[in-house]
Tab-separated table of C-alpha atoms and ligand atoms in Angstrom:
chain	number	residue	atom	x	y	z
L	248	MET	CA	0.604	-24.274	9.530
L	249	SER	CA	0.701	-21.610	6.927
L	250	GLU	CA	0.678	-22.252	3.437
L	251	LEU	CA	4.494	-20.398	3.111
L	252	ASN	CA	6.121	-22.328	5.630
L	253	GLY	CA	9.478	-23.791	4.002
L	254	ARG	CA	8.516	-21.628	0.533
L	255	ARG	CA	10.758	-19.351	-0.476
L	256	VAL	CA	9.561	-15.617	-0.733
L	257	LEU	CA	11.848	-12.344	-1.974
L	258	VAL	CA	10.985	-9.639	-0.440
L	259	THR	CA	12.442	-5.973	-2.367
L	260	GLY	CA	12.458	-2.840	-0.048
L	261	ALA	CA	13.123	-5.483	2.798
L	262	ALA	CA	14.912	-3.108	5.212
L	263	GLY	CA	12.286	-0.119	4.826
L	264	ARG	CA	9.250	0.514	6.924
L	265	ILE	CA	6.647	-2.143	5.578
L	266	GLY	CA	9.919	-4.071	4.327
L	267	LEU	CA	11.294	-4.840	7.827
L	268	VAL	CA	7.642	-5.976	9.469
L	269	THR	CA	6.785	-8.186	6.609
L	270	VAL	CA	10.081	-10.174	6.495
L	271	GLU	CA	9.364	-10.803	10.275
L	272	HIS	CA	6.100	-11.538	9.946
L	273	LEU	CA	7.101	-13.875	6.718
L	274	ASN	CA	9.932	-15.103	9.092
L	275	GLU	CA	7.207	-16.099	11.762
L	276	LEU	CA	4.826	-18.010	9.171
L	277	GLY	CA	8.347	-20.001	8.739
L	278	ALA	CA	8.803	-18.914	5.068
L	279	LYS	CA	12.518	-18.888	3.737
L	280	VAL	CA	13.018	-15.251	2.915
L	281	THR	CA	15.464	-13.536	0.701
L	282	ALA	CA	15.657	-10.095	1.197
L	283	LEU	CA	16.713	-7.520	-1.371
L	284	SER	CA	17.696	-4.078	-0.203
L	285	ASN	CA	20.136	-1.094	-1.096
L	286	VAL	CA	20.911	-0.339	2.295
L	287	GLU	CA	22.029	-2.445	5.453
L	288	HIS	CA	19.982	-2.798	8.341
L	289	PRO	CA	20.493	-4.080	11.913
L	290	ASP	CA	16.919	-5.398	12.351
L	291	LEU	CA	16.879	-7.181	9.144
L	292	LYS	CA	16.966	-11.009	9.864
L	293	ALA	CA	16.367	-13.213	6.619
L	294	ASP	CA	17.293	-16.617	5.431
L	295	ARG	CA	19.394	-15.130	2.665
L	296	VAL	CA	20.314	-10.680	2.600
L	297	LEU	CA	21.390	-9.147	-0.414
L	298	ILE	CA	22.662	-5.938	-0.960
L	299	GLY	CA	21.560	-4.964	-4.279
L	300	ASP	CA	19.370	-2.439	-6.800
L	301	THR	CA	15.865	-3.385	-8.185
L	302	ARG	CA	16.655	-1.198	-11.015
L	303	SER	CA	19.829	-4.000	-12.038
L	304	GLU	CA	18.986	-7.077	-14.033
L	305	THR	CA	21.544	-8.850	-12.447
L	306	ASP	CA	20.655	-8.063	-8.832
L	307	VAL	CA	17.263	-9.149	-9.518
L	308	ALA	CA	18.082	-12.329	-11.236
L	309	ARG	CA	20.765	-13.046	-8.398
L	310	ALA	CA	17.799	-12.369	-5.388
L	311	LEU	CA	14.927	-14.418	-7.655
L	312	GLN	CA	17.142	-17.806	-7.496
L	313	GLY	CA	14.799	-20.418	-6.057
L	314	VAL	CA	12.391	-18.002	-5.542
L	315	GLU	CA	8.445	-19.082	-5.441
L	316	TYR	CA	6.770	-15.879	-4.367
L	317	VAL	CA	7.701	-11.830	-4.586
L	318	VAL	CA	6.774	-9.145	-2.431
L	319	HIS	CA	8.079	-6.180	-4.200
L	320	LEU	CA	7.853	-3.457	-1.971
L	321	ALA	CA	11.173	-1.335	-2.830
L	322	ALA	CA	10.517	2.040	-4.098
L	323	LEU	CA	11.057	5.891	-3.697
L	324	PRO	CA	8.150	6.491	-1.875
L	325	HIS	CA	7.420	9.977	-2.001
L	326	PRO	CA	7.434	12.690	-4.718
L	327	SER	CA	10.738	14.477	-2.844
L	328	ALA	CA	11.979	11.426	-2.096
L	329	GLY	CA	14.465	12.478	-4.920
L	330	SER	CA	14.290	14.446	-8.284
L	331	PRO	CA	11.264	13.576	-10.196
L	332	TYR	CA	13.388	11.707	-12.769
L	333	ASP	CA	15.155	9.527	-9.907
L	334	VAL	CA	11.285	8.765	-8.294
L	335	TYR	CA	9.539	8.024	-11.484
L	336	THR	CA	12.506	6.273	-12.923
L	337	THR	CA	13.473	4.189	-10.067
L	338	ASN	CA	9.834	2.853	-9.410
L	339	VAL	CA	8.777	2.160	-12.654
L	340	VAL	CA	11.963	0.568	-13.604
L	341	SER	CA	12.170	-1.765	-10.198
L	342	THR	CA	8.572	-2.838	-10.706
L	343	PHE	CA	9.281	-3.549	-14.497
L	344	ASN	CA	12.422	-5.484	-13.630
L	345	VAL	CA	11.041	-7.312	-10.894
L	346	LEU	CA	7.753	-8.276	-12.452
L	347	ALA	CA	9.090	-9.003	-15.956
L	348	GLN	CA	12.030	-11.481	-14.551
L	349	ALA	CA	9.350	-13.294	-11.985
L	350	GLY	CA	6.956	-13.475	-14.667
L	351	ALA	CA	9.513	-14.718	-17.369
L	352	LEU	CA	10.962	-17.498	-14.841
L	353	GLY	CA	7.425	-18.986	-14.023
L	354	ILE	CA	6.992	-17.564	-10.894
L	355	ASP	CA	3.010	-17.976	-9.717
L	356	ARG	CA	2.431	-15.058	-7.319
L	357	ALA	CA	3.768	-11.138	-6.793
L	358	VAL	CA	2.199	-8.677	-4.649
L	359	ILE	CA	3.293	-4.967	-5.420
L	360	ALA	CA	3.115	-1.476	-3.494
L	361	SER	CA	1.480	0.735	-5.287
L	362	SER	CA	-0.398	3.476	-3.101
L	363	ILE	CA	-3.569	5.378	-2.622
L	364	ASN	CA	-1.431	7.769	-4.599
L	365	ALA	CA	-2.021	5.831	-7.863
L	366	THR	CA	-5.235	7.868	-7.669
L	367	GLY	CA	-3.524	11.437	-8.087
L	368	VAL	CA	-5.499	12.653	-5.492
L	369	PRO	CA	-3.218	13.308	-2.481
L	370	PHE	CA	-0.195	15.017	-3.918
L	371	ASN	CA	-2.551	16.792	-6.845
L	372	PRO	CA	-1.711	20.489	-6.811
L	373	HIS	CA	-4.805	21.866	-7.826
L	374	GLU	CA	-8.093	21.886	-5.603
L	375	ILE	CA	-9.449	18.110	-6.100
L	376	ARG	CA	-11.176	15.224	-3.667
L	377	PRO	CA	-12.134	11.822	-4.188
L	378	ALA	CA	-14.877	11.715	-6.833
L	379	TYR	CA	-17.465	10.002	-4.725
L	380	PHE	CA	-17.723	8.346	-1.571
L	381	PRO	CA	-17.087	5.669	-0.424
L	382	TRP	CA	-14.083	5.722	-2.401
L	383	ASP	CA	-13.329	2.714	-4.304
L	384	GLU	CA	-10.653	1.186	-7.042
L	385	LYS	CA	-13.095	2.261	-9.918
L	386	ALA	CA	-13.062	6.146	-9.298
L	387	PRO	CA	-11.185	8.094	-11.839
L	388	SER	CA	-7.731	8.808	-11.245
L	389	ASP	CA	-6.572	12.796	-11.427
L	390	VAL	CA	-2.483	12.331	-11.803
L	391	ALA	CA	-0.496	15.433	-11.520
L	392	ASP	CA	2.910	14.413	-10.236
L	393	TRP	CA	5.854	12.028	-10.596
L	394	TYR	CA	5.276	9.735	-7.779
L	395	SER	CA	1.698	9.097	-8.275
L	396	LEU	CA	2.010	8.711	-11.959
L	397	SER	CA	4.936	5.601	-10.931
L	398	LYS	CA	2.008	3.885	-8.705
L	399	GLN	CA	-0.402	3.975	-11.623
L	400	ASN	CA	2.717	2.984	-14.025
L	401	ASP	CA	2.946	0.351	-11.648
L	402	GLU	CA	-0.506	-1.322	-11.573
L	403	ASN	CA	-0.654	-1.394	-15.569
L	404	THR	CA	2.934	-3.179	-15.328
L	405	ALA	CA	1.333	-5.884	-13.457
L	406	ARG	CA	-1.670	-6.155	-15.655
L	407	MET	CA	0.722	-6.622	-18.273
L	408	ALA	CA	2.862	-9.179	-16.534
L	409	TRP	CA	-0.450	-11.266	-15.892
L	410	ARG	CA	-1.398	-10.875	-19.424
L	411	ARG	CA	2.113	-11.993	-20.757
L	412	TRP	CA	3.247	-14.483	-18.262
L	413	GLY	CA	0.212	-15.599	-16.164
L	414	ILE	CA	1.488	-14.307	-12.862
L	415	ASP	CA	-0.927	-13.508	-10.755
L	416	VAL	CA	-0.035	-9.918	-9.306
L	417	VAL	CA	-1.957	-8.039	-6.027
L	418	SER	CA	-1.384	-4.443	-6.418
L	419	PHE	CA	-2.207	-2.902	-2.380
L	420	ARG	CA	-3.155	1.056	-2.534
L	421	PHE	CA	-1.558	1.363	0.618
L	422	PRO	CA	-2.774	4.549	2.689
L	423	HIS	CA	-0.462	5.976	4.886
L	424	VAL	CA	1.450	3.049	6.743
L	425	ASN	CA	3.193	3.240	10.155
L	426	SER	CA	3.624	1.879	13.336
L	427	ALA	CA	0.644	2.271	16.264
L	428	GLU	CA	3.163	4.918	17.938
L	429	ALA	CA	3.079	7.082	14.698
L	430	LEU	CA	-0.534	6.803	13.763
L	431	GLN	CA	-1.662	7.769	17.435
L	432	ARG	CA	0.475	10.750	16.650
L	433	MET	CA	-0.940	11.456	13.345
L	434	SER	CA	-4.211	11.253	14.894
L	435	ASP	CA	-3.429	14.204	17.461
L	436	HIS	CA	-3.007	16.164	14.553
L	437	MET	CA	-6.391	14.879	12.778
L	438	ARG	CA	-7.799	15.978	15.571
L	439	GLU	CA	-6.410	19.491	15.893
L	440	ASN	CA	-7.055	19.922	11.560
L	441	PRO	CA	-9.212	17.001	10.495
L	442	GLY	CA	-9.432	18.996	7.077
L	443	ILE	CA	-6.000	17.664	5.880
L	444	GLY	CA	-7.375	14.132	6.010
L	445	LEU	CA	-9.901	14.637	3.555
L	446	ARG	CA	-7.428	13.828	0.435
L	447	GLU	CA	-6.795	10.269	1.747
L	448	ALA	CA	-10.240	9.841	3.180
L	449	TRP	CA	-8.726	9.494	6.664
L	450	THR	CA	-7.180	6.102	5.970
L	451	TYR	CA	-4.240	4.614	7.687
L	452	LEU	CA	-3.111	1.118	7.842
L	453	ASP	CA	-1.089	-0.377	10.932
L	454	THR	CA	2.150	-1.727	9.517
L	455	ARG	CA	1.439	-4.811	10.852
L	456	ASP	CA	-1.290	-5.348	8.725
L	457	ALA	CA	0.008	-4.064	5.844
L	458	ALA	CA	2.354	-7.596	6.485
L	459	TYR	CA	-0.499	-9.400	7.333
L	460	ALA	CA	-2.247	-7.915	3.783
L	461	VAL	CA	0.767	-9.491	2.430
L	462	GLU	CA	0.500	-12.908	3.765
L	463	LEU	CA	-3.299	-13.252	2.440
L	464	ALA	CA	-1.992	-11.967	-1.251
L	465	LEU	CA	0.171	-14.617	-1.501
L	466	THR	CA	-2.017	-17.394	-0.283
L	467	ALA	CA	-5.787	-16.339	-1.314
L	468	PRO	CA	-7.370	-18.522	-4.034
L	469	LEU	CA	-7.378	-16.145	-6.964
L	470	SER	CA	-6.246	-15.539	-10.256
L	471	GLY	CA	-5.395	-12.435	-12.303
L	472	ALA	CA	-4.143	-8.733	-11.888
L	473	HIS	CA	-5.797	-7.219	-8.540
L	474	THR	CA	-5.768	-3.786	-7.530
L	475	PHE	CA	-7.028	-3.161	-3.898
L	476	PHE	CA	-7.581	-0.225	-1.372
L	477	VAL	CA	-6.379	-1.511	1.565
L	478	ALA	CA	-7.132	0.482	5.248
L	479	ALA	CA	-8.210	0.083	8.654
L	480	GLY	CA	-12.038	0.040	8.977
L	481	THR	CA	-11.896	3.310	10.709
L	482	THR	CA	-10.623	6.357	10.283
L	483	ASN	CA	-7.569	8.477	11.493
L	484	ALA	CA	-9.913	11.502	12.898
L	485	PRO	CA	-11.452	11.605	16.584
L	486	TYR	CA	-15.051	12.764	14.612
L	487	ALA	CA	-18.294	10.915	13.276
L	488	THR	CA	-17.457	10.281	9.402
L	489	GLU	CA	-20.434	11.929	8.140
L	490	ASP	CA	-19.839	14.949	10.487
L	491	LEU	CA	-16.329	14.866	8.637
L	492	LEU	CA	-17.706	14.840	5.102
L	493	ASP	CA	-20.685	17.462	6.157
L	494	ARG	CA	-17.744	19.439	6.577
L	495	PHE	CA	-15.378	19.211	4.226
L	496	ALA	CA	-16.772	17.544	1.669
L	497	PRO	CA	-20.503	18.560	1.467
L	498	ASP	CA	-20.485	18.628	-2.231
L	499	VAL	CA	-19.128	15.052	-3.167
L	500	PRO	CA	-21.554	12.610	-3.516
L	501	ARG	CA	-22.161	10.072	-0.858
L	502	ALA	CA	-23.774	6.866	-1.931
L	503	ARG	CA	-24.522	5.626	1.445
L	504	ARG	CA	-24.023	7.094	5.105
L	505	PHE	CA	-21.271	5.967	7.153
L	506	VAL	CA	-21.418	4.519	10.963
L	507	ASP	CA	-19.677	6.224	13.600
L	508	ARG	CA	-16.050	6.345	12.511
L	509	GLU	CA	-16.113	4.057	9.670
L	510	VAL	CA	-13.658	4.571	6.462
L	511	PRO	CA	-15.147	6.503	3.619
L	512	ILE	CA	-13.698	4.076	1.118
L	513	ASP	CA	-15.006	0.851	-0.426
L	514	LEU	CA	-13.203	-2.116	1.407
L	515	THR	CA	-15.486	-4.796	-0.378
L	516	ALA	CA	-12.839	-5.878	-2.791
L	517	ILE	CA	-10.150	-6.767	-0.477
L	518	ARG	CA	-12.518	-8.428	2.533
L	519	THR	CA	-14.166	-10.410	-0.287
L	520	VAL	CA	-11.182	-11.764	-2.409
L	521	LEU	CA	-8.642	-11.676	0.298
L	522	GLY	CA	-10.676	-11.996	3.257
L	523	PHE	CA	-8.659	-8.933	4.831
L	524	GLN	CA	-10.028	-7.118	8.267
L	525	ALA	CA	-7.146	-4.964	9.725
L	526	ARG	CA	-6.399	-6.356	13.124
L	527	HIS	CA	-4.726	-3.214	14.431
L	528	GLU	CA	-6.842	-0.097	14.665
L	529	LEU	CA	-6.582	3.097	16.413
L	530	ASP	CA	-8.961	3.196	19.650
L	531	LEU	CA	-10.360	7.309	19.563
L	532	PRO	CA	-13.062	8.638	20.751
L	533	THR	CA	-15.661	10.061	18.328
L	534	LEU	CA	-15.840	13.988	19.420
L	535	PRO	CA	-18.337	16.673	17.985
L	536	LEU	CA	-16.692	18.502	15.435
L	537	GLU	CA	-16.789	22.190	16.711
L	538	PRO	CA	-17.512	24.877	14.264
A	761	LIG	N1	4.695	3.624	4.193
A	761	LIG	C1	3.779	3.967	3.460
A	761	LIG	O1	2.878	5.200	3.959
A	761	LIG	C2	3.116	4.016	2.111
A	761	LIG	C3	2.022	4.729	1.530
A	761	LIG	C4	1.735	4.010	0.080
A	761	LIG	C5	2.538	2.863	-0.671
A	761	LIG	N2	3.446	2.850	-0.079
A	761	LIG	C6	4.517	2.068	-0.749
A	761	LIG	O2	5.068	0.973	-0.085
A	761	LIG	C7	6.376	0.339	-0.517
A	761	LIG	C8	7.663	0.324	0.459
A	761	LIG	O3	7.294	1.832	1.461
A	761	LIG	P1	7.833	1.717	3.034
A	761	LIG	O4	6.949	2.879	3.617
A	761	LIG	O5	8.200	0.505	3.939
A	761	LIG	O6	9.206	2.992	2.000
A	761	LIG	P2	10.687	3.081	2.805
A	761	LIG	O7	11.246	3.965	2.423
A	761	LIG	O8	10.797	2.640	4.148
A	761	LIG	O9	11.009	1.422	1.938
A	761	LIG	C9	11.719	1.268	0.916
A	761	LIG	C10	12.791	0.442	0.644
A	761	LIG	O10	13.580	0.677	-0.466
A	761	LIG	C11	14.835	0.604	-0.586
A	761	LIG	N3	14.939	1.180	-2.045
A	761	LIG	C12	14.804	2.401	-2.681
A	761	LIG	N4	15.063	2.500	-4.042
A	761	LIG	C13	15.683	0.853	-4.262
A	761	LIG	C14	16.147	0.528	-5.126
A	761	LIG	N5	16.407	1.049	-6.488
A	761	LIG	N6	17.022	-0.934	-4.799
A	761	LIG	C15	16.995	-1.482	-3.613
A	761	LIG	N7	15.800	-0.679	-2.811
A	761	LIG	C16	15.708	0.038	-3.089
A	761	LIG	C17	14.770	1.791	0.306
A	761	LIG	O11	16.301	1.762	0.520
A	761	LIG	C18	14.038	1.476	1.490
A	761	LIG	O12	15.011	0.762	2.411
A	761	LIG	C19	6.810	1.600	-1.528
A	761	LIG	O13	6.914	0.947	-2.459
A	761	LIG	C20	6.140	2.878	-0.873
A	761	LIG	O14	5.582	3.625	-2.098
A	761	LIG	C21	4.237	3.310	1.475
């Protein structure tokens, strides 16, 4: 039986792509889910469903009643999901509001959605690439857009909340997260145009694995504020990783060789601390990368 059985978990952004699957997964584990969403959704089934805004102190206070764990997913998830002002302020105010209130209430553990974009690389308007491969959480960031800045800021808010109130916070640097069908379609694009995957190191994650990672982050024995890259162990392109890097990033330092379609990011931290290994990976061939 899961440790989460019978425990109350707040999920914000519960009607979103990751939120819906996460709520369903937590329901299956026997958790009592309080779902906070600013929109209604016919598939959102939870013990308590609240319509409210994560920027609002009163809405979040109401949602946190009786809560033991927090999963904060609500955000505007793209630089063009609103004006620069709306994207930045929605994301950072929501994360601050949720973590500050949860911390002050003495809640022990929270998980928040950061993003691979906290590195600043994917949406950067300049010609930059990851600093080295395997890319890891210690690589320097180069942030030049407001969405990435909001995620970098959210990771800082998590560290502040832990220092201030001792609330453990896991920040996940999600890559592109989607259903198996949508990921399969994406890999078709990667087959045609593999260079577009470089800035995200050809990473992906099935939505069900995002929900599984959340489960582990809520239950693993840890303390402190942790930031993890999380991804499937393979790439979303049907080519050998070494061939992709030789072609698209020949001048980026490589600390080791990659085997077949192994993803060129370092997943040691999440494997070691959470025991996470993706359970839903794309089944792709390894094709020769034609000139
Ligand atoms: N899906 C991805 O590929 C991906 C990748 C990296 C990071 N993320 C992050 O993961 C989280 C979830 O992403 P998603 O793909 O499920 O996005 P989504 O847009 O499908 O879901 C986010 C939900 O948050 C809600 N929301 C937005 N502003 C709100 C507010 N002020 N108050 C209450 N609810 C609000 C939205 O209505 C939406 O239902 C986000 O923080 C996102 O930045 C997602």
